[in-house]
Coordinates of C-alpha atoms in Angstrom, one line a residue:
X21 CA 34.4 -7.3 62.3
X22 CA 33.0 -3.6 63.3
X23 CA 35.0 -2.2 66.3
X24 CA 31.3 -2.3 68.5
X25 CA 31.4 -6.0 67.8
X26 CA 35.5 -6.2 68.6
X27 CA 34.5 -4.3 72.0
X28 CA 31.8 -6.6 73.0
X29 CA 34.1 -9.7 72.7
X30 CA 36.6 -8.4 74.2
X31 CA 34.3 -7.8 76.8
X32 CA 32.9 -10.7 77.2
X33 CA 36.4 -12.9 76.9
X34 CA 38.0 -10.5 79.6
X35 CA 35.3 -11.6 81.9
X36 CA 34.9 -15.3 81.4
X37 CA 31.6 -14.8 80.3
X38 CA 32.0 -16.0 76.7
X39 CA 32.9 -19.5 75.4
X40 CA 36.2 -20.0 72.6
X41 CA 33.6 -21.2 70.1
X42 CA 31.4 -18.1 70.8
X43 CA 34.1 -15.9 70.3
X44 CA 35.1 -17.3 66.4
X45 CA 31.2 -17.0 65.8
X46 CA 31.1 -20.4 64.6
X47 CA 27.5 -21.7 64.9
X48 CA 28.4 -25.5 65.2
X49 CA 29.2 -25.4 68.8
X50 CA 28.3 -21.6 70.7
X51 CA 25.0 -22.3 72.3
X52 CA 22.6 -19.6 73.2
X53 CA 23.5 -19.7 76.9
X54 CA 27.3 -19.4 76.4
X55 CA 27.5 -16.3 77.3
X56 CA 26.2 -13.8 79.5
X57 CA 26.5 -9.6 79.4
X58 CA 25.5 -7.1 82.1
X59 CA 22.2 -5.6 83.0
X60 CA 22.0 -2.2 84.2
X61 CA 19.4 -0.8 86.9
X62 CA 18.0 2.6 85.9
X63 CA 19.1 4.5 89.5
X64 CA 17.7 8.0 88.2
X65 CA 16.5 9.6 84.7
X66 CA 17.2 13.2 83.9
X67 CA 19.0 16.5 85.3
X68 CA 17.6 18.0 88.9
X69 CA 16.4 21.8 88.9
X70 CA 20.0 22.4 90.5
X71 CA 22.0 20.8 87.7
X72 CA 20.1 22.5 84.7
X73 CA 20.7 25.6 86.8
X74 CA 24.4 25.0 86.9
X75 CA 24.6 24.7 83.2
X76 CA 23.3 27.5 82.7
X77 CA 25.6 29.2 84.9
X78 CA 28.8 27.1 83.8
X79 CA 28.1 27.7 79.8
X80 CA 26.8 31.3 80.2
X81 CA 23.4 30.6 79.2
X82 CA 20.9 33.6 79.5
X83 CA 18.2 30.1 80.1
X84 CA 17.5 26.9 79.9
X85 CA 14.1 24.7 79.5
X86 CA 14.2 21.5 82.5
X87 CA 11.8 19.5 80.9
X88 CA 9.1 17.2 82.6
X89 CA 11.2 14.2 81.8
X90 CA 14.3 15.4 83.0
X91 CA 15.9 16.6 79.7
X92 CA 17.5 20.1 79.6
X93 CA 18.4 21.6 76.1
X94 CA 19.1 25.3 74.8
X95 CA 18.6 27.2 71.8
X96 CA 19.9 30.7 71.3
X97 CA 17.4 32.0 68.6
X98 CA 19.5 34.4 67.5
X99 CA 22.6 32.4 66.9
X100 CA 21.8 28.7 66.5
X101 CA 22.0 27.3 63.2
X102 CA 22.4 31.0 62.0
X103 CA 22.1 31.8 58.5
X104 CA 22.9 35.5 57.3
X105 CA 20.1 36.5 55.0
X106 CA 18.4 39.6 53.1
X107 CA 15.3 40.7 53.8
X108 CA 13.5 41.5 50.2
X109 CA 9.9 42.3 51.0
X110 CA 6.4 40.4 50.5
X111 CA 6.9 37.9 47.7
X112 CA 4.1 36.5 45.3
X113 CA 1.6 34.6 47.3
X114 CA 1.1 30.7 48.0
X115 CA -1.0 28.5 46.1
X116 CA -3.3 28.8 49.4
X117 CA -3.2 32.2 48.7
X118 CA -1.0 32.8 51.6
X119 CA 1.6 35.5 52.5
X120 CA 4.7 35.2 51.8
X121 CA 8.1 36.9 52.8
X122 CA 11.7 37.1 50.6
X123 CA 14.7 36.3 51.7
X124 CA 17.9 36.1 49.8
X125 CA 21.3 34.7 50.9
X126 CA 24.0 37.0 51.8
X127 CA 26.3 35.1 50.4
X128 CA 29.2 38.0 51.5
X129 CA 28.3 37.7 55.1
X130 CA 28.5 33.8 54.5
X131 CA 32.2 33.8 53.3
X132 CA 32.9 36.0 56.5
X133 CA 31.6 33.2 59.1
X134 CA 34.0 31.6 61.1
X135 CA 34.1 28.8 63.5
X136 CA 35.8 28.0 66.1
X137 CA 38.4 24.7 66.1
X138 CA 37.2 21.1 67.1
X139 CA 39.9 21.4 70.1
X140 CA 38.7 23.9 71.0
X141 CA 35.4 23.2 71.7
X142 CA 36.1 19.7 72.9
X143 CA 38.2 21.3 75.4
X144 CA 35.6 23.8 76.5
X145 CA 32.9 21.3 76.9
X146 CA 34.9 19.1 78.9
X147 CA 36.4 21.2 81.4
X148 CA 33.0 22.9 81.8
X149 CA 31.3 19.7 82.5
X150 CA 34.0 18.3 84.6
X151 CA 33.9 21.5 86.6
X152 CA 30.1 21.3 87.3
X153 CA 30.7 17.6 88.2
X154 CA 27.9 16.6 85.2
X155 CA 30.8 14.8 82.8
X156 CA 29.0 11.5 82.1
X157 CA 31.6 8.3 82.7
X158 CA 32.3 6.1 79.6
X159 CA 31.4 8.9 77.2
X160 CA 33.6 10.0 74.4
X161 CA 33.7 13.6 73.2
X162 CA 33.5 14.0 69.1
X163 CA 33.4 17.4 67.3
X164 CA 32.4 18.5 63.9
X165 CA 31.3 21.6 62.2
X166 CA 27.9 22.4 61.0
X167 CA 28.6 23.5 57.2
X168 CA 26.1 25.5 54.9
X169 CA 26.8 25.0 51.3
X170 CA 26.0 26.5 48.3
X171 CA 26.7 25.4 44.8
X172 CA 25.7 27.2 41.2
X173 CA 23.0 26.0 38.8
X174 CA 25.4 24.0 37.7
X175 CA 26.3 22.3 40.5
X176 CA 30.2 24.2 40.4
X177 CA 30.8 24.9 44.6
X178 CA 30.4 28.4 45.7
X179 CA 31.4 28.1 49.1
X180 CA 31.3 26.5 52.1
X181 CA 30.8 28.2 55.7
X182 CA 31.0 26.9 59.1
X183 CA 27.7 27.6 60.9
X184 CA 29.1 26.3 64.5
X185 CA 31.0 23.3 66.0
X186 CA 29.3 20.8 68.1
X187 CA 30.8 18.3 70.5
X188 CA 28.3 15.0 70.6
X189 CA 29.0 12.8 72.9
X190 CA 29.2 8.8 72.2
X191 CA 28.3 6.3 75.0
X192 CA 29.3 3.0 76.3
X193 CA 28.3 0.8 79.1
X194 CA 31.3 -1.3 79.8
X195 CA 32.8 -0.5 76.0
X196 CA 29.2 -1.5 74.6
X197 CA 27.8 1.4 72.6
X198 CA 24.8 2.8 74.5
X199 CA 22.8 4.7 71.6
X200 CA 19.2 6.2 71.7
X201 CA 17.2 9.6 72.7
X202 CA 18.5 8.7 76.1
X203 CA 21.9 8.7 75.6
X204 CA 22.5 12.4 74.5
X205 CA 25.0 15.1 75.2
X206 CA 25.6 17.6 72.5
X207 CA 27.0 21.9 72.9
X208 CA 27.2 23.3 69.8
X209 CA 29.6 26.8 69.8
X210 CA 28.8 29.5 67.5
X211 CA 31.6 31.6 65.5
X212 CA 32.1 33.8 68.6
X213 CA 32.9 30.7 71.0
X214 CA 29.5 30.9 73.3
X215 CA 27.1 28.1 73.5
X216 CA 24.0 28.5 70.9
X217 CA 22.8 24.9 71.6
X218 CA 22.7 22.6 74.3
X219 CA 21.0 19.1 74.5
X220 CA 21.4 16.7 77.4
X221 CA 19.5 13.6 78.0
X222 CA 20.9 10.7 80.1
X223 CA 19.9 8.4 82.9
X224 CA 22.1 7.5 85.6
X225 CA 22.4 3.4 85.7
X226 CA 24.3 0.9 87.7
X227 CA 25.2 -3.0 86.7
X228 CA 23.1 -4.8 88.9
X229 CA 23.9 -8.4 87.2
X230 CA 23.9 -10.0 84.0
X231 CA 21.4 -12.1 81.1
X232 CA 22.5 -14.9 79.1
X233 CA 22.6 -13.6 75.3
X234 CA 22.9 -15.1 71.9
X235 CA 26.4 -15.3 70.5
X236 CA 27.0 -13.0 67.1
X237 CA 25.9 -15.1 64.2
X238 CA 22.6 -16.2 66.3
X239 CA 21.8 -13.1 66.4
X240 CA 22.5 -12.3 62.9
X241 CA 19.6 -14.6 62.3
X242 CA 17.7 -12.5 64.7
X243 CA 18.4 -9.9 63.1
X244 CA 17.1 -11.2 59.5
X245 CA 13.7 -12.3 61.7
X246 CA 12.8 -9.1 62.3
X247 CA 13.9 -7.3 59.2
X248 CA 11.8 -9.8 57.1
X249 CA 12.6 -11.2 53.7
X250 CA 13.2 -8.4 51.7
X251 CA 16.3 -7.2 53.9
X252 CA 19.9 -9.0 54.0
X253 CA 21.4 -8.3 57.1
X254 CA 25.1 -7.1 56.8
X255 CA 26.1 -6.8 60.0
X256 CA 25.1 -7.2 63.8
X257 CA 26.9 -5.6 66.8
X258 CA 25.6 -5.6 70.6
X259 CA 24.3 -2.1 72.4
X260 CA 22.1 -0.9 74.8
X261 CA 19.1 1.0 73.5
X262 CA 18.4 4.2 75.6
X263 CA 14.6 5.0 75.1
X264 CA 13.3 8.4 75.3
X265 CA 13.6 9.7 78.9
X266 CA 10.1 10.0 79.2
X267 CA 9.2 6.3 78.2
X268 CA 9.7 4.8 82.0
X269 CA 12.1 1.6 82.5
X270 CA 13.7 0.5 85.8
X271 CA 16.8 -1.5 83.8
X272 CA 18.6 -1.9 80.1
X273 CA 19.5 -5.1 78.8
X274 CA 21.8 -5.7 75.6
X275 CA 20.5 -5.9 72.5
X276 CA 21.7 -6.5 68.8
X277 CA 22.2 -3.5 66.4
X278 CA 20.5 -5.1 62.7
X279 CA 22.3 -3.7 59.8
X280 CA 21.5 -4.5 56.2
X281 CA 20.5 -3.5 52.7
X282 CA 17.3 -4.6 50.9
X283 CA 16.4 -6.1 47.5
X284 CA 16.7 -2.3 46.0
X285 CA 19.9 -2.0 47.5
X286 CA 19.1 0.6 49.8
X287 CA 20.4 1.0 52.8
X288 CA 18.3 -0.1 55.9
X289 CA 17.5 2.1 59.0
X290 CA 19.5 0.5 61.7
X291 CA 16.8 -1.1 64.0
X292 CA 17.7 -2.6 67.6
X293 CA 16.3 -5.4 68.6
X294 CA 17.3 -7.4 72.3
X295 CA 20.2 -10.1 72.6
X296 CA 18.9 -11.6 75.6
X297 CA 18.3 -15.2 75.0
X298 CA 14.5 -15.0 76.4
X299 CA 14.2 -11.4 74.6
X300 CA 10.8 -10.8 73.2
X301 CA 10.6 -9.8 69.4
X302 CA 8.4 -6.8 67.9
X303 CA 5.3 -7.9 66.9
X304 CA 3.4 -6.3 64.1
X305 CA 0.7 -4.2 64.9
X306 CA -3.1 -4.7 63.3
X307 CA -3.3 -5.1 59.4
X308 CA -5.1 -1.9 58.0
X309 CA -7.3 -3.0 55.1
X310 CA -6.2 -2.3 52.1
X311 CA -6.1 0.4 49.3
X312 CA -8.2 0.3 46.4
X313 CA -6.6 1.0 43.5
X314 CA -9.2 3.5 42.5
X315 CA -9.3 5.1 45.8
X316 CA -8.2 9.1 46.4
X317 CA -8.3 11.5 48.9
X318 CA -9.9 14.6 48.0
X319 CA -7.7 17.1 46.2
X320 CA -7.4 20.1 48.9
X321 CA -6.2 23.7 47.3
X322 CA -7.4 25.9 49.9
X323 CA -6.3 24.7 52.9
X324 CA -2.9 24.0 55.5
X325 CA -2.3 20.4 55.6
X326 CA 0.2 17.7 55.8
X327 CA 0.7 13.6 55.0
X328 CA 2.6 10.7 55.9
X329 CA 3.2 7.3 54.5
X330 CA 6.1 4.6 55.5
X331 CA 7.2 1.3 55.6
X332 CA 6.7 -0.6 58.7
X333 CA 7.0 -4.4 59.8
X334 CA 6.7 -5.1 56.0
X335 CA 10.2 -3.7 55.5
X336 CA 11.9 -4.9 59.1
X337 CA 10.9 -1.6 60.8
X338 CA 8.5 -2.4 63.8
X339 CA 8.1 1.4 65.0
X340 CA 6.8 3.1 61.9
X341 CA 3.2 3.2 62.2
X342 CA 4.0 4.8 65.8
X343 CA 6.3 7.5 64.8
X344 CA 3.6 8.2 61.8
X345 CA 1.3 8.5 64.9
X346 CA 3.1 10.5 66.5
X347 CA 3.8 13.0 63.8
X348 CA -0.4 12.5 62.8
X349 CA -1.4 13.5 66.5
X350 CA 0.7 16.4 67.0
X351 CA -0.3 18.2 64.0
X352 CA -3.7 17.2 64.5
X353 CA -3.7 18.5 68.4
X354 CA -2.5 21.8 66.8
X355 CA -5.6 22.3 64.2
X356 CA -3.6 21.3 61.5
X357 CA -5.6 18.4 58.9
X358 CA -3.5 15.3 58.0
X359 CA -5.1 14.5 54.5
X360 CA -3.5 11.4 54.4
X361 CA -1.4 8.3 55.9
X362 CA -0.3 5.4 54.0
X363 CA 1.6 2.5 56.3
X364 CA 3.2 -0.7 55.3
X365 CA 0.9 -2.6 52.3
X366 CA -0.9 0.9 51.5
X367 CA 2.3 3.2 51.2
X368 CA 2.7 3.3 47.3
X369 CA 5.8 4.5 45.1
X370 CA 3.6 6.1 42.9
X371 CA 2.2 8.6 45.7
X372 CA 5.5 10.4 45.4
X373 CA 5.7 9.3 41.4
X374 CA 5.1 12.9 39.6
X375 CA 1.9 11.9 36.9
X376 CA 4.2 12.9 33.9
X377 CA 5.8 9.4 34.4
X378 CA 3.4 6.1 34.4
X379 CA 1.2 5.3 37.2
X380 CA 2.3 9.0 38.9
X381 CA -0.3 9.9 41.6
X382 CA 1.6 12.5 43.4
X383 CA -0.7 15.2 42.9
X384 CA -3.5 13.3 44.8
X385 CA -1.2 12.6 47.6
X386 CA 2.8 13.7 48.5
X387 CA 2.2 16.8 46.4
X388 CA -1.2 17.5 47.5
X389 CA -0.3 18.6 51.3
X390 CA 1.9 21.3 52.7
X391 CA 4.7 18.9 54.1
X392 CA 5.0 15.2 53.6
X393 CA 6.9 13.0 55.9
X394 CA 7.8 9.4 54.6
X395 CA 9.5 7.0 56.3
X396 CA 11.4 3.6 55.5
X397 CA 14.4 2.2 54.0
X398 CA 16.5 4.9 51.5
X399 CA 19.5 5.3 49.3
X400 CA 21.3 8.7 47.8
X401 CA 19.0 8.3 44.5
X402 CA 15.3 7.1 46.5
X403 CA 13.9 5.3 48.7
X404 CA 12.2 1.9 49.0
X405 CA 8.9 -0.3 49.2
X406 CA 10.1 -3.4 49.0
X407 CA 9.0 -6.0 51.0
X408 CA 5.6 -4.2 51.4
X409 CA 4.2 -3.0 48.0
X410 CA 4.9 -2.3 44.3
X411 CA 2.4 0.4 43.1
X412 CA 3.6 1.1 40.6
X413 CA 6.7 -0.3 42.0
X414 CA 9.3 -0.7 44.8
X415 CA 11.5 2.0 44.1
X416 CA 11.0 5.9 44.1
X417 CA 14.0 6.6 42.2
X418 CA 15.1 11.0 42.2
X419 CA 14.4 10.7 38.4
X420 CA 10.1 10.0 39.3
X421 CA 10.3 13.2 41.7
X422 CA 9.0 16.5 40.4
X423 CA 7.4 18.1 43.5
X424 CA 6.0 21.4 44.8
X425 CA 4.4 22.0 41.3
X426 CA 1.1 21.5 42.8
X427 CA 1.3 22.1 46.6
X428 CA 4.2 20.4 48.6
X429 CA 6.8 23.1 50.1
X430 CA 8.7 20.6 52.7
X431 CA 9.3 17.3 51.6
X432 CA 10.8 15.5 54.9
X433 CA 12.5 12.2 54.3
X434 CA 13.0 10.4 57.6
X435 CA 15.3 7.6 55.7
X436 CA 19.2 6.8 54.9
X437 CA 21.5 8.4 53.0
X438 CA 19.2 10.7 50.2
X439 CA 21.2 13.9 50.9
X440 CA 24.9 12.0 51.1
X441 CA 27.7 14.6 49.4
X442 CA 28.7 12.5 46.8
X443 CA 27.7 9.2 45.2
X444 CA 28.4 7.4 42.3
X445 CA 29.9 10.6 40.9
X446 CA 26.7 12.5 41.8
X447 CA 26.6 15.2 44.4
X448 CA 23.2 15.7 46.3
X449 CA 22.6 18.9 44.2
X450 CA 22.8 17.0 40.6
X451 CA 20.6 13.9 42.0
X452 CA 18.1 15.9 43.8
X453 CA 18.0 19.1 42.2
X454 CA 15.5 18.3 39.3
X455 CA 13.1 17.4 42.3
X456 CA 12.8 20.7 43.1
X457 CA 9.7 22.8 41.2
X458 CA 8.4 25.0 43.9
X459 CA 9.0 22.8 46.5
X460 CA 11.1 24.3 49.3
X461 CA 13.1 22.1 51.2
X462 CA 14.2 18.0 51.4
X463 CA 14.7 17.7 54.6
X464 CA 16.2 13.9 55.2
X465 CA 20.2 12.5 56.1
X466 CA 23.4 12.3 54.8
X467 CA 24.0 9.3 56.7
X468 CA 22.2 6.2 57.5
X469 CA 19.4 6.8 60.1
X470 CA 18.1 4.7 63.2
X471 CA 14.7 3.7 63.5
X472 CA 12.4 5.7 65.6
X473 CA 9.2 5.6 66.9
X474 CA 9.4 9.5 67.9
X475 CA 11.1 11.3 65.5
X476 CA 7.8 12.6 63.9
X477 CA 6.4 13.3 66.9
X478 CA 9.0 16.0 68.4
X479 CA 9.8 17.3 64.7
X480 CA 6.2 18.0 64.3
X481 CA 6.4 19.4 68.0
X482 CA 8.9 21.9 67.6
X483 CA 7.6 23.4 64.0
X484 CA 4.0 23.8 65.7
X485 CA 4.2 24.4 69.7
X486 CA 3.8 27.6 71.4
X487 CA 5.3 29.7 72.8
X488 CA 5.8 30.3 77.0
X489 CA 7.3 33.7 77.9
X490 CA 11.0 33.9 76.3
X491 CA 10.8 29.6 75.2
X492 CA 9.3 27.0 73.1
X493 CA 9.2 29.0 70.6
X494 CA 8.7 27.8 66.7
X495 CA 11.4 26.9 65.1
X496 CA 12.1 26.9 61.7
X497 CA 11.7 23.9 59.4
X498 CA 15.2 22.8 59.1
X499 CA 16.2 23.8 62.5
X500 CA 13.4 21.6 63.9
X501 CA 14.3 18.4 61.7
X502 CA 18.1 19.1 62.8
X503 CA 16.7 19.3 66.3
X504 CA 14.8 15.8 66.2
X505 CA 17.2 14.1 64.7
X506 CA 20.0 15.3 66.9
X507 CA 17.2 14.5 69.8
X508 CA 16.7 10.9 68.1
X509 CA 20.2 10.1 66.5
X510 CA 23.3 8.9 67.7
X511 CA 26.4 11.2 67.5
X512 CA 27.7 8.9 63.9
X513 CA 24.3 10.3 62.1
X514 CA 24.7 13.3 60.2
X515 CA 20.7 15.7 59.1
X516 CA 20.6 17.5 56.6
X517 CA 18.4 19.8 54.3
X518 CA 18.5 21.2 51.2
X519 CA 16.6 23.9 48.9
X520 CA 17.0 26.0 45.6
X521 CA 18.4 29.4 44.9
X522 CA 16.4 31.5 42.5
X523 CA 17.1 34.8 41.0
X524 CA 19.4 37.3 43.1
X525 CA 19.9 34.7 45.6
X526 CA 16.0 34.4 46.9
X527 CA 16.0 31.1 48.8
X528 CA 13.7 29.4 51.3
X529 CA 15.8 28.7 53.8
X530 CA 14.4 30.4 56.9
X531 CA 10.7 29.0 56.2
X532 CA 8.8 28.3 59.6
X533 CA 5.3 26.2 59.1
X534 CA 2.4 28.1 58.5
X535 CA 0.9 30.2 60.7
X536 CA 3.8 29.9 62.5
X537 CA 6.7 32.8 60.8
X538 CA 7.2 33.7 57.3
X539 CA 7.1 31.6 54.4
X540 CA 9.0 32.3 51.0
X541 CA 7.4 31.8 48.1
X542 CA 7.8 29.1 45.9
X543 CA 11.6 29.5 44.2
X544 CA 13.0 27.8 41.4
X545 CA 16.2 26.5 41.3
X546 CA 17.4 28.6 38.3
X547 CA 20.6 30.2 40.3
X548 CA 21.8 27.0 42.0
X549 CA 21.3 25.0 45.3
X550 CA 22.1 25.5 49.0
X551 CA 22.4 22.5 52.0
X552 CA 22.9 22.5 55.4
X553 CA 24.1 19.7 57.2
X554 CA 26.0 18.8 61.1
X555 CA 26.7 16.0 63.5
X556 CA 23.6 14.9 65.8

C-alpha cells in the first residue's frame, strides 16, 4: 500500500467516515457511499502586491514578476541554473543557414562549483517564510541539488557539479497529497547562498464539508476506465488536483491518482481523475480523420519551425490534444510555423523512426522541424503508441532514433522516465547517446511525469515571449523546460536534459530558440555527453 493511500485511510478511519470493509479494500461489501472525504472552498488564489513585495524584501531579491493570476516567481539571469562556459566565436552555420555561436564547457570552473547543504537551505526558506507570515500550513519542506554531469565518449564519469539547492515544497490537505501547478513553492539557492529562483503558486482553501467517494479498489477500476485497454493500472491513491491558478474554481474535491504501465511496459504519466461518487469522467475530444499512409507534409529547409505529436484518450491521457494546443498556439502567436501535429490515431512511431531502419519517416516529420515536442506514455529506452497506433509499430525504441541529421536541434520529450541515471545496466548517456547526430538537446524526465494539459503551453512561452523592461526575458531551452516542468510537476518529479560534447569541449548547452539568443552549431558527440537534471 503507498504511504498517500496509508494517509487517506487513516484519515478517513480517524473520522468515522470510512466503513471496516472499505478500509481492507475488499470489493464484496464497501459500497460507493461508505465513505465520505472533505471538500475544500477556494477562499483566495494567488499572492497580493504586498506579499510578492515582501518576498522580495525577505529573500533579497533585486525583483519579482506578480503575475495576473496571482503567481509570483524569480529568476536571477545571471545565476540560475548557471553553467560556466567558454565563449569560442561564430561557429559553422545552421542548416537554415543561420548564425551560430560556440561555446565550450569550462569544465575547471565546473569542478570549482559548490553548493550549499540541504539544511541549510531548508532552514533558510523556512525561517524566511515563517518570518513574512507566507509559510503555507500542511506543507513539507524537501531539498535537493541541481547536478550537471558530464561523462566521456565512453560514457566513464568526468564529474559531477552542484548547480544550486532547491527546497520544493509537498502539500497536503488533511494528510491527502494536494499536487498540481497550484500547489507550488520552490527557492532554489545558488553556490553563494542567495536566491537565483523563486516559484510560488498556491490558493488559500478552507473545508467547507465533505462528498461521498469510492472506496480504493472502485476506484482502481476507475482508474483502468479512463486509462483505456492498453494500460494496467498499478496503483491508485486519493489527492486533490490543484489546477493552474489561472483556470478559475470556487472548491477542490478528491480525486484518484491512476498509476500504471502499458502493453510496452512503459511507464504511464500519472493522470488524476475525481473520487467523488457522482464525479464526471474525461470525455474524449472530436475524432480527427485520419492519416493516409501516403500523406506528407512538405519538406521545409529554409525556414524556423516546430512539431508536435502525442498520445491522447487512446493511451488513457484525456489532456493531450490541449497541451499540444497549447504548445501549437504559442508558437504560432509568436510567427513561428508548426509544420505538423499528429494526436492520438495519427501520431505514428515511424515519424521519429530514422529512414535507415524500415518504415523510418523521420525526415518528413520529427527531424524535419527545429524542435519537436511529443507527448504520451515513455520508458528509459522509448516511448509508446500503444493503444492508439502501430505505424510501423507501437514502440519508438532509442535504437530507431538517429536525429538532427536533417534538421531537429531540440528534441523535447514531455514523457516518463527516458533520461533515468541508470537502467538495466545502461546509463542515459549509453541509451541515448547514439540518438544524437546534430541534434542538440533531449529535453524530457528522469522520473515519471504527470499529465498536463499546459506544459506546452508555458514551455513554449518562456523560450519565445518578450521581453518588459528588466523581465520576461527568453530563457534558454533547458532552463525553460526545467521551468515548466517545475511550474507543472510535483516536488517527487525530477527534468532533465541532455546534449553531446564535441571537440575541445564545444557543447550546446546554452542554446536559446531562434531569433531569440545564440545557437551553437550542430555538435557531435565525439568527446562525450553532458546532463543536467533537479527537483521540480
Amino acid at each position: 500500500m503507498s504511504t498517500n493511500r496509508r494517509r487517506a485511510t487513516t484519515w478517513l478511519a480517524l473520522t468515522g467516515l470510512m466503513g471496516a470493509a472499505a478500509i481492507t479494500g475488499s470489493t464484496g461489501t464497501a459500497t460507493a457511499a461508505s465513505a465520505e472525504m472533505p471538500v475544500y472552498e477556494v477562499r483566495s488564489v494567488g499572492r497580493t502586491p504586498d506579499e510578492a513585495v515582501a518576498l522580495q524584501r525577505a529573500f533579497g531579491l533585486k525583483d519579482v514578476q506578480l503575475a495576473e493570476d496571482g503567481s509570483v516567481s524569480f529568476a536571477d539571469e545571471s545565476t540560475y541554473l548557471r553553467v560556466p562556459g567558454l565563449d569560442l566565436g561564430a561557429g559553422k552555420p545552421d542548416e537554415d543557414g543561420a548564425e551560430t555561436a560556440q561555446t565550450a564547457l569550462d569544465v575547471e570552473a565546473l569542478r570549482r562549483l559548490r553548493a550549499i547543504p540541504v539544511e541549510d537551505a531548508t532552514k533558510r526558506t523556512l525561517e524566511t517564510l515563517r518570518g513574512i507570515g507566507l509559510l503555507p500550513a500542511d506543507a513539507t519542506p524537501t531539498a535537493g541539488q541541481t547536478t550537471f554531469e558530464i561523462v566521456d565518449a565512453n560514457q566513464k564519469a568526468v564529474l559531477t557539479a552542484p548547480l544550486d539547492t532547491a527546497v520544493s515544497f509537498a502539500f497536503t490537505l488533511d494528510g491527502v497529497p494536494l499536487e498540481g501547478p497550484g500547489a507550488k513553492l520552490r527557492v532554489a539557492f545558488d553556490g553563494q547562498g542567495a536566491v537565483a529562483g523563486l516559484t510560488y503558486a498556491t490558493r488559500d482553501l478552507v473545508k467547507t464539508g465533505s462528498v461521498p467517494v469510492l472506496g480504493l479498489d472502485e476506484g482502481l477500476e476507475r482508474c483502468a476506465k479512463v486509462l483505456g485497454s492498453s494500460v494496467r493500472p498499478t496503483d491508485v491513491s486519493y489527492v486533490y488536483e490543484a489546477p493552474p491558478l489561472a483556470e478559475k474554481v470556487d472548491r477542490l474535491e478528491p480525486g484518484f491518482r491512476c498509476d500504471g504501465v502499458n502493453s510496452d511496459g512503459a511507464s504511464v504519466q500519472a493522470v488524476i481523475v475525481g473520487a467523488a461518487v457522482d464525479a464526471r469522467l474525461p470525455e474524449p475530444g472530436p475524432v480527427d480523420p485520419p492519416r493516409e499512409q501516403g500523406s506528407f507534409t512538405p519538406q521545409w529547409t529554409t525556414r524556423i519551425d516546430v512539431g508536435s505529436e502525442g498520445t491522447g484518450p487512446c493511451s488513457g491521457l484525456p489532456w493531450t490534444a490541449n497541451n499540444l494546443a497549447s504548445f501549437n498556439n504559442r508558437f504560432t502567436a509568436a510567427g513561428v510555423p508548426v509544420q505538423f501535429s499528429w494526436v492520438n490515431q495519427n501520431a505514428w512511431e515511424r515519424d521519429f523512426k530514422d529512414p535507415v531502419f524500415p518504415g523510418g519517416q523521420d525526415q518528413l516529420y520529427a527531424d524535419d522541424v527545429d524542435m519537436t515536442y511529443w507527448q504520451g506514455h515513455g520508458s528509459p529506452t522509448g516511448f509508446s503508441f500503444a493503444g492508439c497506433s502501430s505505424n510501423t509499430d507501437t514502440f519508438l525504441s532509442n535504437n530507431d532514433a538517429r536525429w538532427g541529421n536533417r534538421d531537429v536541434e531540440w528534441m523535447s520529450l514531455f514523457t516518463c522516465s527516458i533520461l533515468q541515471g541508470t537502467s538495466g545496466g545502461q546509463s542515459w548517456a549509453t541509451r541515448w547517446g547514439r540518438a544524437f547526430r546534430g541534434l542538440h538537446q533531449i529535453n524530457s524526465f528522469d522520473t515519471v511525469s504527470y499529465h498536463s494539459a499546459v506544459h506546452g503551453g508555458k514551455f513554449a512561452n518562456y523560450l519565445v515571449r518578450k521581453p518588459f523592461l528588466f523581465w520576461n526575458k527568453p530563457m534558454k531551452v533547458r532552463d525553460a523546460w526545467a521551468q515548466a516542468s517545475i511550474d507543472t510537476q510535483p516536488a517527487s518529479v525530477r527534468w532533465a536534459t541532455m546534449g553531446p560534447i564535441g571537440g575541445g569541449g564545444l557543447a550546446n548547452f546554452n542554446d536559446y530558440f531562434w531569433n531569440k539568443g545564440p545557437v551553437g552549431p550542430d555538435t557531435l558527440p565525439t568527446s562525450g555527453y553532458w546532463r543536467i537534471s533537479g527537483t521540480s
